[in-house]
Tab-separated table of C-alpha atoms and ligand atoms in Angstrom:
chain	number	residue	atom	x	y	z
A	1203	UNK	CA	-25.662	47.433	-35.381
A	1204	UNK	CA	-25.633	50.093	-32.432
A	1205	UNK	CA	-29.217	48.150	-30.884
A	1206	UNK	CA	-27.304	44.657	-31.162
A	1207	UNK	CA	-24.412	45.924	-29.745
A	1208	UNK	CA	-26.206	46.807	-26.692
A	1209	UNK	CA	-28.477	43.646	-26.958
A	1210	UNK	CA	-25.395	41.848	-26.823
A	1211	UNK	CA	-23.416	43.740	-24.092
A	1212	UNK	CA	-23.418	42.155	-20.542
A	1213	UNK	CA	-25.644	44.004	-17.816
A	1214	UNK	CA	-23.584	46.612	-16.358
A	1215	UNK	CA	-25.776	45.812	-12.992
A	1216	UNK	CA	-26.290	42.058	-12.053
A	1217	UNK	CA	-30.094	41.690	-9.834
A	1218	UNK	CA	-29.755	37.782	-10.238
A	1219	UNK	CA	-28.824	35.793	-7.670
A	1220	UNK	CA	-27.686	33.057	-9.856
A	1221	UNK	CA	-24.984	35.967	-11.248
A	1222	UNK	CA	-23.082	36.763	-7.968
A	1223	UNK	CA	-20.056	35.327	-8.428
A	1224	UNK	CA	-18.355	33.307	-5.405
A	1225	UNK	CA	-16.238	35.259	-3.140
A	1226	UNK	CA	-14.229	34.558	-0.263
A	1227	UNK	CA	-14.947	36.886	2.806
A	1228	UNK	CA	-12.137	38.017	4.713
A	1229	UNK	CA	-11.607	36.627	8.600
A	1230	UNK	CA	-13.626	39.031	11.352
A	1231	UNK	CA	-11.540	37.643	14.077
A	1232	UNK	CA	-8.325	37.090	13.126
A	1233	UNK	CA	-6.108	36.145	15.462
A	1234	UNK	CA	-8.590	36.586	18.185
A	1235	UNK	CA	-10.504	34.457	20.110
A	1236	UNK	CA	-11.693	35.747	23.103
A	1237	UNK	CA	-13.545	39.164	24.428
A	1238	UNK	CA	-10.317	40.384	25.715
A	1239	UNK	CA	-8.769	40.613	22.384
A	1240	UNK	CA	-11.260	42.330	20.599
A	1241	UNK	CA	-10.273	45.381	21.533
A	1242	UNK	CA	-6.841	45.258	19.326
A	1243	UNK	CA	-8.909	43.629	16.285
A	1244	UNK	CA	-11.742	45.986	16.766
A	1245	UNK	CA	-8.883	48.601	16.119
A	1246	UNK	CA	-7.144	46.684	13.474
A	1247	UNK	CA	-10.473	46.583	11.646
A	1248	UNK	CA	-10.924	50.332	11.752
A	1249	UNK	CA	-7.771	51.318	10.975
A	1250	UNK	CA	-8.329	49.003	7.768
A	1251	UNK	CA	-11.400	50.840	6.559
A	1252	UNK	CA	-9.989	54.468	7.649
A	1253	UNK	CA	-6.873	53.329	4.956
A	1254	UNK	CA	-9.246	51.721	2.461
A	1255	UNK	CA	-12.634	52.723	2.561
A	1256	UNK	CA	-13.623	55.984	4.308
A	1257	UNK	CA	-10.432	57.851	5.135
A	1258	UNK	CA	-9.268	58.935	8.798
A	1259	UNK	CA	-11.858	61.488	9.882
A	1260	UNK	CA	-10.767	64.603	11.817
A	1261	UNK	CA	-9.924	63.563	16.005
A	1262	UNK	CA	-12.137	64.635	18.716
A	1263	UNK	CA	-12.049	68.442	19.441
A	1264	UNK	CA	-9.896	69.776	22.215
A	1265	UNK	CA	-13.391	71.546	23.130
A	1266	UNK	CA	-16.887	71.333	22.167
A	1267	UNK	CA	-19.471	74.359	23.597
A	1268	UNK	CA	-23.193	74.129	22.928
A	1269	UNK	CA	-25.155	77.193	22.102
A	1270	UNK	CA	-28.593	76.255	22.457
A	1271	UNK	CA	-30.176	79.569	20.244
A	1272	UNK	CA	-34.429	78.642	20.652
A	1273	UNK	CA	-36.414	77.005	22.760
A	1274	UNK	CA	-40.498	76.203	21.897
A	1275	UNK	CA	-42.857	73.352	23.213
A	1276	UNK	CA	-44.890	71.666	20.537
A	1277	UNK	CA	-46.264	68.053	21.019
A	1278	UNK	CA	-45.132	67.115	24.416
A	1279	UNK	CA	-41.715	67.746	24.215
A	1280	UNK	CA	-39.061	70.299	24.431
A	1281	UNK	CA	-37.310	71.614	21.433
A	1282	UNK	CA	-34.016	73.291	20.683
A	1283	UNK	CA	-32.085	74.385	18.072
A	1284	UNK	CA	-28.334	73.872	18.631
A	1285	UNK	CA	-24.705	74.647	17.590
A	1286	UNK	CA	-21.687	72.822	18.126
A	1287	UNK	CA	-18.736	75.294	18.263
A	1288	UNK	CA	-15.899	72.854	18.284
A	1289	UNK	CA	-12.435	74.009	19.401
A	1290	UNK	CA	-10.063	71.688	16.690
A	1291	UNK	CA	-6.851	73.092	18.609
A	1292	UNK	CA	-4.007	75.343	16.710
A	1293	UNK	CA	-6.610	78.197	16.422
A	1294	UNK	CA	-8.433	76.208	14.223
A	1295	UNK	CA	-12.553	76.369	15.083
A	1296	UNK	CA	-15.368	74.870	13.471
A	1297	UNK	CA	-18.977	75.013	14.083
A	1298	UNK	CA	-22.716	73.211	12.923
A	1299	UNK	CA	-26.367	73.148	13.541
A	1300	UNK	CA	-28.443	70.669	15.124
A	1301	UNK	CA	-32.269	70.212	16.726
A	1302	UNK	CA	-32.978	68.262	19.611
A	1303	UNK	CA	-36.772	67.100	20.679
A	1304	UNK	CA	-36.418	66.125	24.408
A	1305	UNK	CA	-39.197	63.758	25.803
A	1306	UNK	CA	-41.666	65.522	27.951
A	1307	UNK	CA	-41.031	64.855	31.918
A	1308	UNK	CA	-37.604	63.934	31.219
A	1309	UNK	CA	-35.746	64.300	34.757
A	1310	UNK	CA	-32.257	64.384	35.781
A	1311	UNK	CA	-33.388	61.031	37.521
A	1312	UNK	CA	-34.355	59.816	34.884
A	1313	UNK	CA	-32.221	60.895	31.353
A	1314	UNK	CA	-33.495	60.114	28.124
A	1315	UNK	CA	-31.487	57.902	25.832
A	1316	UNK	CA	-30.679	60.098	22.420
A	1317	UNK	CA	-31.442	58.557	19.371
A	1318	UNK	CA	-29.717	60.814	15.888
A	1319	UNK	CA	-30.349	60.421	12.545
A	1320	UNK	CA	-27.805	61.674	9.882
A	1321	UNK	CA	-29.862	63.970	7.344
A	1322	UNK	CA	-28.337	64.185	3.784
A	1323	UNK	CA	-29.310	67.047	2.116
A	1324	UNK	CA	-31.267	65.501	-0.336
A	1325	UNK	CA	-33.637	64.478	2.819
A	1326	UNK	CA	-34.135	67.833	4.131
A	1327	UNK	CA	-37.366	68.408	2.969
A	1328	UNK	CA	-38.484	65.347	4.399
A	1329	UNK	CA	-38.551	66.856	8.305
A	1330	UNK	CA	-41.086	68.076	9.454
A	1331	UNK	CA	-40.431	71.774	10.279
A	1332	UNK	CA	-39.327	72.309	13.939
A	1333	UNK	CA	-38.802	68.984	13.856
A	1334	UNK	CA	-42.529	68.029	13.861
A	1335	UNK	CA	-43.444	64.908	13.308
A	1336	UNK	CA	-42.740	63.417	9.731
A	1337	UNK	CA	-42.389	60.101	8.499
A	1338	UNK	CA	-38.936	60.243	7.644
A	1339	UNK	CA	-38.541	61.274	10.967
A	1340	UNK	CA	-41.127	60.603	13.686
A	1341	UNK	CA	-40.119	62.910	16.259
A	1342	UNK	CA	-43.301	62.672	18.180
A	1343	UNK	CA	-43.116	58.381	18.035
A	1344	UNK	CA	-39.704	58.537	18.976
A	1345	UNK	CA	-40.118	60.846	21.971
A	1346	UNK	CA	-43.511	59.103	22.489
A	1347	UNK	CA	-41.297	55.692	23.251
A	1348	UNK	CA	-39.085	57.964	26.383
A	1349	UNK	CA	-35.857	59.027	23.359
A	1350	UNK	CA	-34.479	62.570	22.659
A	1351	UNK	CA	-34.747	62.640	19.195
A	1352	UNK	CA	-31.763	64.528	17.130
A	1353	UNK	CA	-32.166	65.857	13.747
A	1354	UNK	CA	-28.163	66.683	12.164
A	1355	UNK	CA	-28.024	68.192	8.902
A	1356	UNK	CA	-24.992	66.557	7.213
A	1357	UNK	CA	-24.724	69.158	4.677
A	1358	UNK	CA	-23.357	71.294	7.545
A	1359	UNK	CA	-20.181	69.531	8.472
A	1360	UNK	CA	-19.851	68.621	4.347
A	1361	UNK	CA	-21.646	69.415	1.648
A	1362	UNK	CA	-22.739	66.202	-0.289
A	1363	UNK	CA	-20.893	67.475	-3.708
A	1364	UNK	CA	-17.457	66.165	-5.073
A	1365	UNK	CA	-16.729	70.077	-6.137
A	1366	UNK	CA	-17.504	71.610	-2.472
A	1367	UNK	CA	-17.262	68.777	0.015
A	1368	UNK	CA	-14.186	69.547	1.610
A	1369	UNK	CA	-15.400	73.470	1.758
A	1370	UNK	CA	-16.379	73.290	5.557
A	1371	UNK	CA	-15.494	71.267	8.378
A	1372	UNK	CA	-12.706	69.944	6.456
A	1373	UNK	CA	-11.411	73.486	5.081
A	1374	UNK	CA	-11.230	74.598	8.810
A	1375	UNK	CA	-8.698	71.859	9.284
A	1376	UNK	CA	-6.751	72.495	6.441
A	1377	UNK	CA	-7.624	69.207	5.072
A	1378	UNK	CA	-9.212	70.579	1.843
A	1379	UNK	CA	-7.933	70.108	-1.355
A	1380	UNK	CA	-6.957	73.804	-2.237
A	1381	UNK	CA	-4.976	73.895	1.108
A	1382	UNK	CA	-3.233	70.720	0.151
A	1383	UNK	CA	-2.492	71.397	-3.588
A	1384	UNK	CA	-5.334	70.287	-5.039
A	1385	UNK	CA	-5.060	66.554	-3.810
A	1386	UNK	CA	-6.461	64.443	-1.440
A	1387	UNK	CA	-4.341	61.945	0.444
A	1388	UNK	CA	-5.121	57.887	-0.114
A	1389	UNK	CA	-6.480	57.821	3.013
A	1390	UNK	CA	-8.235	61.424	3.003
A	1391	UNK	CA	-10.954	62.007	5.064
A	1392	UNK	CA	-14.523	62.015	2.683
A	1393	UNK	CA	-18.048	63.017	3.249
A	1394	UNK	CA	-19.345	60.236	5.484
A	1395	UNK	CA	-16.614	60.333	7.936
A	1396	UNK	CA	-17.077	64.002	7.909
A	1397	UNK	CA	-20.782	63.712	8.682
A	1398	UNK	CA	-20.478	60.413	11.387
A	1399	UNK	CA	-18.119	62.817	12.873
A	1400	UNK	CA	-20.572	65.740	13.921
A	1401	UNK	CA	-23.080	62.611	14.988
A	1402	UNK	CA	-19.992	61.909	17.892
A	1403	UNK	CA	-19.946	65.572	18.856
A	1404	UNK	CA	-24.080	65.203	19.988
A	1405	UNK	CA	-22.694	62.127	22.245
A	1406	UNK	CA	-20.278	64.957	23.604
A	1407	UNK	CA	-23.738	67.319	23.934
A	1408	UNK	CA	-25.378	64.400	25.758
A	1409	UNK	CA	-21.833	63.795	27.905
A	1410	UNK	CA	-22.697	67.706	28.832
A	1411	UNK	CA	-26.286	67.615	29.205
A	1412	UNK	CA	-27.966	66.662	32.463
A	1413	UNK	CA	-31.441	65.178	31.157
A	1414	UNK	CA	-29.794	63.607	28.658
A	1415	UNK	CA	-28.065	59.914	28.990
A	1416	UNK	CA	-24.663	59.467	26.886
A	1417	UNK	CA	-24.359	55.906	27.285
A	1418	UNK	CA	-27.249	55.455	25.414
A	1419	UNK	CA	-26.811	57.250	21.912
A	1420	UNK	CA	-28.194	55.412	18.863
A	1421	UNK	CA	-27.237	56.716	15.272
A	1422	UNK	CA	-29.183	56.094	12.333
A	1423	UNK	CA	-28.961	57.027	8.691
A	1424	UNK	CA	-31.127	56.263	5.985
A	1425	UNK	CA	-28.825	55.056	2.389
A	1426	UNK	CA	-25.902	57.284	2.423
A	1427	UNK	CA	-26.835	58.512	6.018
A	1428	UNK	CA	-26.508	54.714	6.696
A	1429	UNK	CA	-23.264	54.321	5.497
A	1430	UNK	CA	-21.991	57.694	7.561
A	1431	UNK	CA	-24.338	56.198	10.424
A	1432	UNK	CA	-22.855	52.441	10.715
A	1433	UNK	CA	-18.712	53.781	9.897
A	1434	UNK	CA	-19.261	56.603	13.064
A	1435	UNK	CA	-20.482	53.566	15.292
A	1436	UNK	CA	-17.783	51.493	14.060
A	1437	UNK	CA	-15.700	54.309	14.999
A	1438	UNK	CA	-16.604	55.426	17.882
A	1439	UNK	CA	-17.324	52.779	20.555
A	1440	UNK	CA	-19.444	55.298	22.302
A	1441	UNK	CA	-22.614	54.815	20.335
A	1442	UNK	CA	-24.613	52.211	21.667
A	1443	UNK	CA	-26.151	51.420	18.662
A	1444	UNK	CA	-26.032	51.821	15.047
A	1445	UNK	CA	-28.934	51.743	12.769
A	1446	UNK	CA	-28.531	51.418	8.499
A	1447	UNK	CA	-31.330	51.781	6.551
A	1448	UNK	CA	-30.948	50.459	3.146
A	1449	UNK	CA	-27.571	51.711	3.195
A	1450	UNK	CA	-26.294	49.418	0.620
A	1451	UNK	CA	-23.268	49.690	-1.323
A	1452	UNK	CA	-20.328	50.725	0.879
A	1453	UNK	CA	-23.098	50.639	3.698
A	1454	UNK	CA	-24.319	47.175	5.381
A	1455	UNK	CA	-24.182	45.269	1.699
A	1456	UNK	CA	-21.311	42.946	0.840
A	1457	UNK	CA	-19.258	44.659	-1.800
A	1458	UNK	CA	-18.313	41.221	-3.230
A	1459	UNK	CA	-21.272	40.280	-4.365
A	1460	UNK	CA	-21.541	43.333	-6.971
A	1461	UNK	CA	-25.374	42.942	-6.834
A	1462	UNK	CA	-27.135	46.166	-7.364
A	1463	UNK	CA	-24.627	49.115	-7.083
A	1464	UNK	CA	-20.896	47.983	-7.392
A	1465	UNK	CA	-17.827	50.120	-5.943
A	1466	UNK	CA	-17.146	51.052	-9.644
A	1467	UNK	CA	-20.380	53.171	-10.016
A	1468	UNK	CA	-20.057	54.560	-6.304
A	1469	UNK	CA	-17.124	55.728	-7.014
A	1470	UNK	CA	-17.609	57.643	-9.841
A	1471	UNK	CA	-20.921	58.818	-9.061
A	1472	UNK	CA	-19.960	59.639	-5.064
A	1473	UNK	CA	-16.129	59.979	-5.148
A	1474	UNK	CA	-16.650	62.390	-2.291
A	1475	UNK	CA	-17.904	59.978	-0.367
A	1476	UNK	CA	-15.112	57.857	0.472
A	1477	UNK	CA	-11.069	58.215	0.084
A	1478	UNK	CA	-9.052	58.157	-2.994
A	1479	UNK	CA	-7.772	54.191	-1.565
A	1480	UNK	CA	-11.381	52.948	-2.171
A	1481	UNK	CA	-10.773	53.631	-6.616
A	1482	UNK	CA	-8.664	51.051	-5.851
A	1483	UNK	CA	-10.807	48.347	-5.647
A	1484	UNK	CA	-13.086	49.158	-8.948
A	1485	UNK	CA	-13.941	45.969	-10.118
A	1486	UNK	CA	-11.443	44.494	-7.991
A	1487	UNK	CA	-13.401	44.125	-5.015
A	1488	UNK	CA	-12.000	40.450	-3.882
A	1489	UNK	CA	-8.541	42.254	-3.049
A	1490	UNK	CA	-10.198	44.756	-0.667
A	1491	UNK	CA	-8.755	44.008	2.661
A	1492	UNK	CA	-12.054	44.096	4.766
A	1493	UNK	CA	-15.823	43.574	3.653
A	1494	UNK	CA	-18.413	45.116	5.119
A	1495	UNK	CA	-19.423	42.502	7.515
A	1496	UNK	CA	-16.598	43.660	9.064
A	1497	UNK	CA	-18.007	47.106	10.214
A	1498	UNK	CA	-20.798	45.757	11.445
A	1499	UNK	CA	-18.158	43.468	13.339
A	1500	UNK	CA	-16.546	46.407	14.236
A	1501	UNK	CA	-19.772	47.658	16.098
A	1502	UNK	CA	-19.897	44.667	18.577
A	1503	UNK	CA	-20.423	44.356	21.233
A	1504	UNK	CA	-22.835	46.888	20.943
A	1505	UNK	CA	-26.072	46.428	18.777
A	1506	UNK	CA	-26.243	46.701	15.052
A	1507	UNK	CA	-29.925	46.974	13.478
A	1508	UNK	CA	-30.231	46.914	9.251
A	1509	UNK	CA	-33.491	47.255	7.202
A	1510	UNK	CA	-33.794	46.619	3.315
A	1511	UNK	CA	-36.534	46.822	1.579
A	1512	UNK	CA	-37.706	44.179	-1.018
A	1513	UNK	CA	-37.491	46.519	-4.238
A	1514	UNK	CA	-34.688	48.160	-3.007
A	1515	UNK	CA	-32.448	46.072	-5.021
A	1516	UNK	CA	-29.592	48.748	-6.119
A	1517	UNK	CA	-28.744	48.271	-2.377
A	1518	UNK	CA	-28.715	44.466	-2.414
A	1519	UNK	CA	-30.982	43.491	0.549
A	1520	UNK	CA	-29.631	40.001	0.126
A	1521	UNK	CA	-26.242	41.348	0.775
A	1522	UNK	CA	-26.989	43.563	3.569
A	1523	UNK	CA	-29.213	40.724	5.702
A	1524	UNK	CA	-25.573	38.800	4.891
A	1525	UNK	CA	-23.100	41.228	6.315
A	1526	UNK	CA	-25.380	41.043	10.098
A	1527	UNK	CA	-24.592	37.069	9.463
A	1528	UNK	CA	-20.953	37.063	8.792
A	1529	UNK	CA	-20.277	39.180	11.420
A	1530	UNK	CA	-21.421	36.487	13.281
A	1531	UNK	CA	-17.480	35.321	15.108
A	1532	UNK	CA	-17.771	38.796	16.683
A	1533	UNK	CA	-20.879	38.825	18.197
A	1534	UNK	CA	-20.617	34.914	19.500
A	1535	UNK	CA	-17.486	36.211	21.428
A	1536	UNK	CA	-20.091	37.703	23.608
A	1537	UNK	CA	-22.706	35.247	23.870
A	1538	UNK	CA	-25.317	36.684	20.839
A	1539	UNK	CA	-26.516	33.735	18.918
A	1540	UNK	CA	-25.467	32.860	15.797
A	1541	UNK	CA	-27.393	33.999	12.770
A	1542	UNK	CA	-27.681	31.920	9.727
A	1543	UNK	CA	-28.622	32.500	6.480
A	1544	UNK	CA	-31.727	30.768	6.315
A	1545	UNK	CA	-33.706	33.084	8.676
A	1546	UNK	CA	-33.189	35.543	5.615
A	1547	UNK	CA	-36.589	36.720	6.750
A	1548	UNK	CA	-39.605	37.308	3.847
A	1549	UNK	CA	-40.957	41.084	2.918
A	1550	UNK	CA	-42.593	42.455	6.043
A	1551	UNK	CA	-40.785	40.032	8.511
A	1552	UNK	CA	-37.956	40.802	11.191
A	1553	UNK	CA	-35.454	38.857	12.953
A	1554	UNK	CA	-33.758	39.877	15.589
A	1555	UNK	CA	-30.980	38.173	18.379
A	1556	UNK	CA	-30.260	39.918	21.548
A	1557	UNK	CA	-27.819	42.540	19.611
A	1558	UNK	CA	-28.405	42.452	16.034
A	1559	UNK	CA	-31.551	43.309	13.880
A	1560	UNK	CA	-32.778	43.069	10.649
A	1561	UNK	CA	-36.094	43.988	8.978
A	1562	UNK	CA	-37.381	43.547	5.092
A	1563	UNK	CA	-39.786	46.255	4.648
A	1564	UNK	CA	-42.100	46.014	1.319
A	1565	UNK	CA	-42.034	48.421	-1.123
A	1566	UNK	CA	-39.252	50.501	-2.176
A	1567	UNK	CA	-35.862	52.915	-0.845
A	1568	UNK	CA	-36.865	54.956	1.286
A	1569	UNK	CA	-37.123	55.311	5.650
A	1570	UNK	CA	-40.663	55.282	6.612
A	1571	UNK	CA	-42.859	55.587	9.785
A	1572	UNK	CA	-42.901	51.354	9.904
A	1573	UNK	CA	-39.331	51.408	9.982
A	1574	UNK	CA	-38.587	53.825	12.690
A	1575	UNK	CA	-41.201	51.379	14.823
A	1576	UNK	CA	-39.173	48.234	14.138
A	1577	UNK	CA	-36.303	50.490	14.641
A	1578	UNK	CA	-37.099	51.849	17.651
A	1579	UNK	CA	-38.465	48.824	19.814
A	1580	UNK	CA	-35.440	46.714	19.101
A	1581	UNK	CA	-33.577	49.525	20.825
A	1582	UNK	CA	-36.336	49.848	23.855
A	1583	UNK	CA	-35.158	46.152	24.355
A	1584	UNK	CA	-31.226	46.723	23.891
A	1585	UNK	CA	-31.525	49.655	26.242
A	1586	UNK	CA	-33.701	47.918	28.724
A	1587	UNK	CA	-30.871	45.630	29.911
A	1588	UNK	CA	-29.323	48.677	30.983
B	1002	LIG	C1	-27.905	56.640	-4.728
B	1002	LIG	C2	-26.613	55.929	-4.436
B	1002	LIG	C3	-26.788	55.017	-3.246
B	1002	LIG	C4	-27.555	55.646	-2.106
B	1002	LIG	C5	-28.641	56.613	-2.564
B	1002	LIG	C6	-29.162	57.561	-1.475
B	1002	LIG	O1	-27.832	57.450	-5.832
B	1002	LIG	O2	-26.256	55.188	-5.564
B	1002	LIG	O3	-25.524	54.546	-2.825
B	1002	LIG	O4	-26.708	56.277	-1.231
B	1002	LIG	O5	-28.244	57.412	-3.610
B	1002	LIG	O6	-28.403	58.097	-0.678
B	1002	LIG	O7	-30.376	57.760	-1.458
């Protein structure tokens, strides 16, 4: 009776296409219509996934020094190992790692644009040590193509565990739970903001940093990297570009759809990873106030770049090719094209407009070397303009 039970039960997690159910995405522009009001909606969006999605991460530091601790010169670059000892004002300090490759023969001229990726800790192991080249992370291939390439170990800033996430950067602000009684605000500050927010404080390392060129900082994540990656660009207009790789659910996939991974499951397996607003929506997504085409929306008019790949389907590649097209009102507003949802491109295919990019890579979740390459000359293009 037990077997037929199950037999009978629905699928917990829809993969058919013919199961999403039909959904109504919420407006991108609202009442805007021209470049000069973006600015207040671009806010108004924010402010919308700070209440309901991510929480309100921690403000700028009143200061941010740079220790730089080691220097060495493997593969045609220079190397250094970093910390950030950020001042958070009222006595209150807080500090984290991070490594920096700097292409070789880069001049004061002549700075080199940064590119960071967000490393969860369950991605460690996949750097090469000293940063040499992996293909997780292709230090060499990115400094090849004339980018600093930053390596920031999320763990650092929050640990990626329900029990102890709030133990670090957010403990220094008095933002943890066991300053606060034991609870976390609706809008309290989770994991990725925590992380997306030590990705800013490397723009303020660049702002500092002769060779190297702030207004030209991409960051990049790969799956919950991706999410932290694409909510820090949405928040903080000083990235130039954001890259998501197969961040799916509460990343660059459509929560209303409910292919693949649903809010319901993210939430209970992750419910560090967001605020205590985003239970809300558990199999209730159609009354969440934004979707995420709306922080890739948010983004514009700088560049957005996603990649799926094909058996990735707990992140709904489907849904995360869709969010780069509904985001489309934001982008028109300064001239991109639109994108439609035929050009859904096949496995191994790209398409790409002059600020947004997508890529289907074949095979399964992970960020690999053919990635990074699709990756990183869509961003040789959106920084040649410049
Ligand atoms: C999974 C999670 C996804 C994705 C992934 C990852 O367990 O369900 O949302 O973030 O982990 O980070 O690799």
């Amino acid at each position: 009776a037990l077997l037929l039970a199950a037999l009978a039960a629905p699928p917990e997690f829809n993969y058919d296409e013919a199961e999403v159910p039909d959904y109504t995405l919420p407006d991108v522009l609202g009442e805007a219509n021209s470049p000069e009001d973006w600015p207040g909606r671009r806010a108004e969006i924010v402010r919308l996934f700070e209440q309901h999605v991510y929480g309100v991460a921690p403000p700028a530091p009143e200061k941010v020094t740079f220790e730089e601790t080691e220097e060495a010169g493997p593969g045609g670059a220079w190397w250094r190992q970093v910390r950030a000892e950020c001042d958070l004002g009222d006595g209150k300090e807080s500090s984290f790692p991070f490594r920096i490759a700097v292409p070789n023969g880069t001049t004061k001229e002549n700075p080199a644009p940064v590119v960071v990726l967000i490393v969860h800790p369950a991605r460690m192991n996949q750097l090469g040590d000293d940063l040499s080249d992996s293909d997780f992370f292709p230090s060499e291939a990115i400094t090849a193509a004339g980018f600093a390439a930053v390596a920031l170990p999320a763990a650092e800033l929050a640990p990626d565990d329900k029990e102890t996430f709030d133990t670090k950067l957010l403990a220094a602000l008095g933002w943890d739970r066991a300053s606060n009684g034991g609870d976390r605000p609706a809008d309290g500050c989770g994991a990725l903001a925590a992380w997306g927010w030590g990705a800013s404080r490397v723009i303020d390392y660049a702002a500092q940093s002769e060779y190297l060129d702030a207004s030209r900082v991409a960051v990049v994540g790969h799956s919950r990297g991706g999410k932290a990656a694409w909510w820090a660009a949405a928040r903080d207009p000083r990235f130039s570009i954001a890259y998501s790789n197969n961040s799916g659910c509460g990343g660059a996939a459509l929560s209303r759809r409910r292919f693949g991974e649903t809010v319901a499951r993210i939430n209970s397996s992750f419910p560090h990873w967001f605020c205590p607003q985003f239970d809300a929506y558990n199999g209730n997504e159609d009354a969440l106030p934004i979707d995420q085409h709306m922080l890739a929306a948010a983004v514009a008019p700088r560049a957005v770049y996603v990649a799926s790949a094909a058996e990735d389907r707990w992140a709904d590649p489907r849904g995360e090719f869709l969010s780069l097209v509904e985001a489309n009102p934001a982008f028109e507003l300064f001239g991109d094209r639109k994108l439609t949802e035929d050009e859904s491109p096949a496995a191994g295919e790209q398409v790409v407009t002059d600020r947004r990019g997508y890529h289907l890579r074949e095979g399964g979740h992970g960020l690999e070397r053919s990635d990074w390459m699709q990756f990183l000359s869509f961003a040789a293009g959106v920084w040649e303009e410049k």
